[in-house]
Short mmCIF file of C-alpha atoms and ligand atoms in Angstrom, two decimals:
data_model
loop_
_atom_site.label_atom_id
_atom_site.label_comp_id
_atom_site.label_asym_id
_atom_site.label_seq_id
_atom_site.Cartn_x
_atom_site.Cartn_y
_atom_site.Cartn_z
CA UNK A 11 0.00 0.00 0.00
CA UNK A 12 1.44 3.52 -0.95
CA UNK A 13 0.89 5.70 1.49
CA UNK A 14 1.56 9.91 1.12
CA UNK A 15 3.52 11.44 3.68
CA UNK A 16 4.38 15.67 3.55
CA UNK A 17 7.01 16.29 5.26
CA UNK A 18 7.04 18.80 8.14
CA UNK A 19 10.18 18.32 9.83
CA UNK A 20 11.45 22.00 9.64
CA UNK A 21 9.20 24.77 10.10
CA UNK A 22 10.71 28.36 10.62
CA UNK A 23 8.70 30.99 11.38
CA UNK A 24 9.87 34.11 9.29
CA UNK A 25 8.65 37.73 10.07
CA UNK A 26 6.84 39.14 7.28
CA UNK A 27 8.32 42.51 8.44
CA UNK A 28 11.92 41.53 8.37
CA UNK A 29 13.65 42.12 4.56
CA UNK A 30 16.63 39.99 5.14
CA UNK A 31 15.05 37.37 6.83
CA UNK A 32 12.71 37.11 4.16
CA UNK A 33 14.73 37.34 1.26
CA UNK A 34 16.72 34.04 2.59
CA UNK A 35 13.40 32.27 1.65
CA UNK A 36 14.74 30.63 -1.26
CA UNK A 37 18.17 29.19 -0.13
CA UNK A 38 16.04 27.63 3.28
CA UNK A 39 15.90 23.63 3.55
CA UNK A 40 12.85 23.81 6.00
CA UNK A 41 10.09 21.67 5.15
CA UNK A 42 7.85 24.62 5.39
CA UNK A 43 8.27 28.21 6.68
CA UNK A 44 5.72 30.57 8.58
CA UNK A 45 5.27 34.16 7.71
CA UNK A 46 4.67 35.77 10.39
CA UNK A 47 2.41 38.83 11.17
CA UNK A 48 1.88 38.65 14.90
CA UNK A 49 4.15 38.18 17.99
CA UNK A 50 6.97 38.89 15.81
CA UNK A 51 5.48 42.48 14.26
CA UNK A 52 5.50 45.05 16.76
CA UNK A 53 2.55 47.05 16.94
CA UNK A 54 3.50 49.98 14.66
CA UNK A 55 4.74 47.34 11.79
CA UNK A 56 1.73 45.28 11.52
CA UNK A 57 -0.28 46.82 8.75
CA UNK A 58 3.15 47.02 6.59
CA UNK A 59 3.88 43.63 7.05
CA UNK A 60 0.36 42.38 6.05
CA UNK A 61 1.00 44.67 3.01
CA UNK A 62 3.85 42.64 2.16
CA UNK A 63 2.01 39.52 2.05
CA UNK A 64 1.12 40.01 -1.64
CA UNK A 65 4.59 40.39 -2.86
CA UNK A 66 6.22 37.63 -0.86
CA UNK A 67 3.87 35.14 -2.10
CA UNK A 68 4.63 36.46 -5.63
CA UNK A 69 8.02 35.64 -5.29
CA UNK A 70 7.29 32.23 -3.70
CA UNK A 71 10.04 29.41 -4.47
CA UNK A 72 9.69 27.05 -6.82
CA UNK A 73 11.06 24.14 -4.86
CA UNK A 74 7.97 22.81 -2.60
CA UNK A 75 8.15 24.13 0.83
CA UNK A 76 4.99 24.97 2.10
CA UNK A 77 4.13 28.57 2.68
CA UNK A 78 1.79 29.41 5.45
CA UNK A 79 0.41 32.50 7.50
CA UNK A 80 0.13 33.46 10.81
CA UNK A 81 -2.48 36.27 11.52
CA UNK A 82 -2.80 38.21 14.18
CA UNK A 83 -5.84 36.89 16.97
CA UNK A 84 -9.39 37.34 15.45
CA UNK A 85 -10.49 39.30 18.55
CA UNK A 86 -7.34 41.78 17.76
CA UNK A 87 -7.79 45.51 16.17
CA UNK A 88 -5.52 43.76 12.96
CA UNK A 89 -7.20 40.06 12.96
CA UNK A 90 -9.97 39.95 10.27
CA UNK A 91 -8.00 42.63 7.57
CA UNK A 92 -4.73 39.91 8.39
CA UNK A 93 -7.44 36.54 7.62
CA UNK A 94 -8.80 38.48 4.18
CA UNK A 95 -5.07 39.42 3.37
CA UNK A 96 -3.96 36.12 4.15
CA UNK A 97 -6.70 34.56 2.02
CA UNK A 98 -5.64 36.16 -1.14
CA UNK A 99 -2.21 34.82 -0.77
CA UNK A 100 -3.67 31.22 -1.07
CA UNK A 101 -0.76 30.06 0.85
CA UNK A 102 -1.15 26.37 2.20
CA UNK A 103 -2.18 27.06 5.57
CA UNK A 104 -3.18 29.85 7.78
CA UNK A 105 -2.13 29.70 11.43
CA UNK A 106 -4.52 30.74 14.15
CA UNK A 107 -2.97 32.24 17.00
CA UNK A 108 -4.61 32.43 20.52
CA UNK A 109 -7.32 29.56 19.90
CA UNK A 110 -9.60 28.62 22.60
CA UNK A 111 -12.48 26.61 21.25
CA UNK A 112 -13.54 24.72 18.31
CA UNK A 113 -15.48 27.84 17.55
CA UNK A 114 -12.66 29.83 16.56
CA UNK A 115 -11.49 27.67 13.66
CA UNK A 116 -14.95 27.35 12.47
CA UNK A 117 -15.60 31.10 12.08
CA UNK A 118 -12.44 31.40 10.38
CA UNK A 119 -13.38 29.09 8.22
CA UNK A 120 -16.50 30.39 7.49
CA UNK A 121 -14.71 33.38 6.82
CA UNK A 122 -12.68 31.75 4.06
CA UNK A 123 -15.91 30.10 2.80
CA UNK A 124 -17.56 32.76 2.10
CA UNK A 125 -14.83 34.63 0.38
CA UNK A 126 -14.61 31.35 -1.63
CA UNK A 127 -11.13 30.76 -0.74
CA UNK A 128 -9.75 27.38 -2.37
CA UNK A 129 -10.52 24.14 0.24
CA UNK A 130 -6.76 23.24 -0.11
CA UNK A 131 -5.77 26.27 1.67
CA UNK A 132 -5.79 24.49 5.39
CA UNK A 133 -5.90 25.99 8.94
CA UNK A 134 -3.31 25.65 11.71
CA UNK A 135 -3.90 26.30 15.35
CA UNK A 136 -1.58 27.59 17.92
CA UNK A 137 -2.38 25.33 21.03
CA UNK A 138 -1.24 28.36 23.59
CA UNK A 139 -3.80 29.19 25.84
CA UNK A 140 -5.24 27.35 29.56
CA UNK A 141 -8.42 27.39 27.22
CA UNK A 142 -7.40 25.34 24.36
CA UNK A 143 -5.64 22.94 26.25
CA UNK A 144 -9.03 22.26 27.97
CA UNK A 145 -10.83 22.03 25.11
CA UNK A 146 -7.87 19.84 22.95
CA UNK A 147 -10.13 17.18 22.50
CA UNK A 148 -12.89 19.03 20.91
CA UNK A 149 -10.82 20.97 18.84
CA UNK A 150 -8.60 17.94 17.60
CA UNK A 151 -12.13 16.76 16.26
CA UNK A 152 -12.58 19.14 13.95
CA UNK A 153 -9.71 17.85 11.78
CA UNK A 154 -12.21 14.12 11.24
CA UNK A 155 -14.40 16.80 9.20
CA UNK A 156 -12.67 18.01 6.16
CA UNK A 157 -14.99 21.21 5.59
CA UNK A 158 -12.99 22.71 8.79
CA UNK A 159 -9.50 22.87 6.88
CA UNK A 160 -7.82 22.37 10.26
CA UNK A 161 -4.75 20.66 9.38
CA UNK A 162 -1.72 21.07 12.41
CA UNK A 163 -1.65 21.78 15.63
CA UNK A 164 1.34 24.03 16.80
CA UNK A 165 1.82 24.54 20.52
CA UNK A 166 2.76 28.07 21.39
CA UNK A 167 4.98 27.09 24.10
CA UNK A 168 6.27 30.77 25.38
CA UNK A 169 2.60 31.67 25.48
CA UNK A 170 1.88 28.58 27.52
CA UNK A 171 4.48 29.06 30.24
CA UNK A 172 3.46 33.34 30.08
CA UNK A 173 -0.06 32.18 30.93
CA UNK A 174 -0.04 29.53 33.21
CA UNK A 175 2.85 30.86 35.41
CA UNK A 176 5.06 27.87 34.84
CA UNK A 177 8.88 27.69 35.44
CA UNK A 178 10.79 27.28 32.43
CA UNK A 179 13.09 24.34 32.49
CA UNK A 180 15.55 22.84 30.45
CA UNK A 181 14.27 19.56 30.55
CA UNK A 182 10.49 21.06 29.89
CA UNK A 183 9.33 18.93 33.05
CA UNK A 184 6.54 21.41 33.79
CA UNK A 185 5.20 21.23 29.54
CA UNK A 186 5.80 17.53 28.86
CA UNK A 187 2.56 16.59 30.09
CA UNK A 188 0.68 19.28 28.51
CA UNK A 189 2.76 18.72 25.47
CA UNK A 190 1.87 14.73 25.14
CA UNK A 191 -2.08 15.87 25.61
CA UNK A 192 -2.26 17.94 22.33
CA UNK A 193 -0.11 14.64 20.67
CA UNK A 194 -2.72 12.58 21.70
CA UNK A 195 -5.88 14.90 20.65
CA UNK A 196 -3.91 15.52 17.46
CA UNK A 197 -3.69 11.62 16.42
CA UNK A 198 -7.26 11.67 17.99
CA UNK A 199 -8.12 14.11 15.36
CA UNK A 200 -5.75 12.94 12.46
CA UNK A 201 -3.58 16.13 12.81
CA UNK A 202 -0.30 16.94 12.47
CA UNK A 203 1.41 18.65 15.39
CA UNK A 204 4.72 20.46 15.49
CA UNK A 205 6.66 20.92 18.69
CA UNK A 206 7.23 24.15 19.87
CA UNK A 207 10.26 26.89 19.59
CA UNK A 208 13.19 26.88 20.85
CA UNK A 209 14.57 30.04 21.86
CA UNK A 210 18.21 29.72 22.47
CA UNK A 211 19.25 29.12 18.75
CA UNK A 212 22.83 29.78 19.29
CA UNK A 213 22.98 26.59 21.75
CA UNK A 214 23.05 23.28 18.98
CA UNK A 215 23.07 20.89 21.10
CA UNK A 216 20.40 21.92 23.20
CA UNK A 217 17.94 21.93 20.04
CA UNK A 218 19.42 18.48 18.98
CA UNK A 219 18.71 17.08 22.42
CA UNK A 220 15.23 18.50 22.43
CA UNK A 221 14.67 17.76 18.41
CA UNK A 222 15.54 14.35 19.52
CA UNK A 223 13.11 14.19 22.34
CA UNK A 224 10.26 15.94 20.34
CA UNK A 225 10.99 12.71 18.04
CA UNK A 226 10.40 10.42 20.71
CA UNK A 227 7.28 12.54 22.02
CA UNK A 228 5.28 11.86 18.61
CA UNK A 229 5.37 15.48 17.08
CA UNK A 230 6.28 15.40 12.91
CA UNK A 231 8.29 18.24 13.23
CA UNK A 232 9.72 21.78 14.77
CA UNK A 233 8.79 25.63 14.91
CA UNK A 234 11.72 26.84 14.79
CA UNK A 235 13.18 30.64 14.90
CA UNK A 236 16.03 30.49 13.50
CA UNK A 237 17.97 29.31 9.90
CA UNK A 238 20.69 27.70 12.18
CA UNK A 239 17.95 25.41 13.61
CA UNK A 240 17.07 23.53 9.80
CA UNK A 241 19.09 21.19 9.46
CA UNK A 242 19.00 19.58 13.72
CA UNK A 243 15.36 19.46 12.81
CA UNK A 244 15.86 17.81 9.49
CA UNK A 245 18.02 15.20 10.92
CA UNK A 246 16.11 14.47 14.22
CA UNK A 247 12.61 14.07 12.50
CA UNK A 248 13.76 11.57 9.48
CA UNK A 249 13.43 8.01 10.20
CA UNK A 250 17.60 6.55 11.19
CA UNK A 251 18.95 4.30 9.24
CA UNK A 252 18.36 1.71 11.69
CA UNK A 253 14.70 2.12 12.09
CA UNK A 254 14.83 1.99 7.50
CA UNK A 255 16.49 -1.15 7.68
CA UNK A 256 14.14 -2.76 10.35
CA UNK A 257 10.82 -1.48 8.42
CA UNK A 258 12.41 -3.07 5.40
CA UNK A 259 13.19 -6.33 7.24
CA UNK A 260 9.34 -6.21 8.45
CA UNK A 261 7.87 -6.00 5.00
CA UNK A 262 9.83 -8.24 3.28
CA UNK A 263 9.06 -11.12 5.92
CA UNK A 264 5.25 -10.46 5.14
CA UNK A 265 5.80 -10.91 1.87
CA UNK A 266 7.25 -14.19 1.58
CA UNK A 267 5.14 -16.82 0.63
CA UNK A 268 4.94 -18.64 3.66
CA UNK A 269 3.51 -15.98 5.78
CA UNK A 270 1.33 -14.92 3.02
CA UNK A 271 -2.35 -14.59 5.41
CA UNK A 272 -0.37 -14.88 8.74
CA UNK A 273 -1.48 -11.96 11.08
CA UNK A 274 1.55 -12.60 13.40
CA UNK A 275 5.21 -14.07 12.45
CA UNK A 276 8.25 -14.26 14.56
CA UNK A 277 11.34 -12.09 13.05
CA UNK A 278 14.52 -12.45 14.90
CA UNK A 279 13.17 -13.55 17.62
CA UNK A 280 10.92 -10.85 18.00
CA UNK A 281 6.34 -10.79 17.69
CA UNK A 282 5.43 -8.87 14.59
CA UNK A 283 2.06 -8.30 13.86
CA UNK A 284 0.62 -6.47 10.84
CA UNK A 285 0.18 -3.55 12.60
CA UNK A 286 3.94 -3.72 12.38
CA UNK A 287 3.46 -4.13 8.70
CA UNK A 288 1.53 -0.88 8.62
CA UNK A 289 3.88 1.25 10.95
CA UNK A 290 6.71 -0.13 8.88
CA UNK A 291 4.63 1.13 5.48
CA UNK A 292 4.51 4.52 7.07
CA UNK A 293 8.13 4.53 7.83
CA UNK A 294 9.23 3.41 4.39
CA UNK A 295 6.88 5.90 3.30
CA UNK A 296 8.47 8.85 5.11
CA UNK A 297 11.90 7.79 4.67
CA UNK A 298 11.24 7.92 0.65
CA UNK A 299 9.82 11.39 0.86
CA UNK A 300 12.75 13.05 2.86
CA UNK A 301 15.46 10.77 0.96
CA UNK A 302 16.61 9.11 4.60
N1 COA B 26 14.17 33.37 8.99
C1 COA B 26 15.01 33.67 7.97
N2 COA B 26 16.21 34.25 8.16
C2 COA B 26 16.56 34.55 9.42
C3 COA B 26 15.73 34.26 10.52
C4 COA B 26 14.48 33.65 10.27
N3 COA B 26 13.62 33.35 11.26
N4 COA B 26 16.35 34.64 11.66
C5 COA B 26 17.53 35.16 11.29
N5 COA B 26 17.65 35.10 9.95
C6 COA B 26 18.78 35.59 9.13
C7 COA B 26 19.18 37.00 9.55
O1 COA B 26 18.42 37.93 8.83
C8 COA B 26 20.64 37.03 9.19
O2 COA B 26 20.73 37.30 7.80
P1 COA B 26 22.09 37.91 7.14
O3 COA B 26 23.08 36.80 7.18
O4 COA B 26 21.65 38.28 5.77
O5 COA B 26 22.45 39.08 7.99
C9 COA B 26 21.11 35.59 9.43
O6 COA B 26 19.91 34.78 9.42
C10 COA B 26 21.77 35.43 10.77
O7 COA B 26 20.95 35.93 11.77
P2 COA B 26 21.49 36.25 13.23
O8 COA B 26 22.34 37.49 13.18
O9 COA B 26 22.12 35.02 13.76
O10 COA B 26 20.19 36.51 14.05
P3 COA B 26 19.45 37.89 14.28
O11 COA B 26 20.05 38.53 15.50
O12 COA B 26 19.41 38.67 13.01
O13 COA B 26 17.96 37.41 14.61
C11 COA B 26 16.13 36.64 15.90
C12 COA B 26 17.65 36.68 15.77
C13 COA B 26 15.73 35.68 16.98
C14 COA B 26 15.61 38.05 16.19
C15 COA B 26 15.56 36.15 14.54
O14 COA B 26 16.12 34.90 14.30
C16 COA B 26 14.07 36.10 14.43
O15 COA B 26 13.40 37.11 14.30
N6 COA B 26 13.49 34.86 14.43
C17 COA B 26 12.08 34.65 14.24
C18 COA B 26 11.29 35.09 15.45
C19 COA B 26 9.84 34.81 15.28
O16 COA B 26 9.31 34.75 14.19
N7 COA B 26 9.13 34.64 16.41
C20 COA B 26 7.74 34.34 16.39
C21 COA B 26 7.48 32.90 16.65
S1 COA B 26 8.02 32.33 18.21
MG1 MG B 27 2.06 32.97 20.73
#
């Protein structure tokens, strides 16, 4: 079975007022970058930046690397102009800051709907708020009915620890838990989810250790700030050689003859099942599309 896989591995957020960060958009090897037009616009840049929008999707790269949005909050002085701006860019997603309840990606939708904005252009959440964290489930659901576009969860992990008075850690002790609840609605929901930023971008191996642990934790990828932050992601959030070789060795026991119909085998001494067979499909399938 083929299955599609997009990769998501790398996802820098770029602000749409900053000319030199922007005009490294082509030479980037992120999997997709985020134009930004709120926490990173001051106040006095914002309608400039959403001015911009236009001309940097223009300009957009050939190579595929998805292009999406973030807007300012809906219930913000700049919100609605930033959706309808967004809109016309058709980019492939627009990210939602601020989200609280399943009722805030709908009227956005609705918003694109009636402006008859194309179905493929998706929406992303910010998970960032006490709110939204309460209401995960219900707004992971959304993404089992296609007409809401919602598409990827990103937790908005500065926001989180700002709100909910939270110590900062390097380990992330005090988020981990939080962080493995919007996983699980996100599966629940068929979503992808990206882990949050990391802010100390001139510290590598930091990011590698926590690129490595945001691997482990489920997410498909990484927000990241910063160009110097690619390639850790890149690396952490392809499948290893190892795990390549072991999907392979999965799928070719299935298909010998002999085990043609089995739903379990043994396989050096190890139980495989055919969910195996399907996790290894997945694997195979990722591993093809990022050229691991
Ligand atoms: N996207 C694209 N290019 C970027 C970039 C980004 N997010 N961040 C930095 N660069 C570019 C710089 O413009 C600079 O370009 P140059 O070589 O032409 O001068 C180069 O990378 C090196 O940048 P550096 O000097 O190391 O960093 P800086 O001090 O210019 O910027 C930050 C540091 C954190 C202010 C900047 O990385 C940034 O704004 N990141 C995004 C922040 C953001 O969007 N936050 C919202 C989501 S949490
Ligand atoms: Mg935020």
């Amino acid at each position: 079975m083929t299955q599609t896989y997009r990769p998501r591995r790398s996802v820098l957020y770029i602000p749409a007022s900053n000319d030199k960060a922007l005009a490294k958009l082509p030479s980037l090897a992120c999997d997709a970058v985020i134009i930004d037009l709120e926490d990173a616009v001051a106040p006095a840049d914002k309608i400039a930046a959403r001015e911009k929008l236009a001309g940097i999707f223009a300009d957009r790269p050939d190579r595929r690397c998805e292009m999406v949005i973030r807007v300012n909050a809906l219930s913000s002085e700049w919100g609605a102009d930033d959706l309808l701006a967004a809109a016309k860019c058709e980019p492939d997603g627009i990210l939602l800051p601020k989200v609280g309840t399943p009722r805030d990606i709908l009227e956005a939708g609705d918003v694109l709907d009636d402006n008859f904005v194309p179905d493929e252009v998706k929406l992303w959440a910010m998970i960032e708020t006490p709110k939204a964290l309460l209401n995960i489930g219900a707004i992971a659901e959304l993404g089992r009915d296609p007409a809401s576009r919602l598409d990827c969860f990103v937790p908005g992990t500065n926001d989180l620890v700002k709100e909910t008075g939270i110590l900062a850690t390097p380990d992330r002790r005090y988020l981990v838990p939080w962080l493995m609840q919007m996983v699980l609605a996100a599966r629940a929901g068929g979503l992808d989810i990206l882990d949050g930023v990391f802010n100390d971008f001139r510290d590598a191996d930091a990011l590698a250790r926590e690129c490595a642990e945001a691997a482990a934790m489920g997410f498909d990828g990484k927000s990241l700030i910063h160009p110097a932050q690619i390639e850790a992601a890149n690396r952490a959030f392809a499948p290893s050689a190892e795990a390549v070789a072991e999907a392979r060795a999965v799928k070719d026991a299935f298909s010998r003859t002999e085990n043609a119909g089995k739903g379990v085998i043994a396989l050096n001494g190890k139980m495989v099942e055919r969910l195996h067979l399907a996790q290894a499909e997945k694997l195979l399938a990722k591993a093809a599309a990022v050229g691991a």
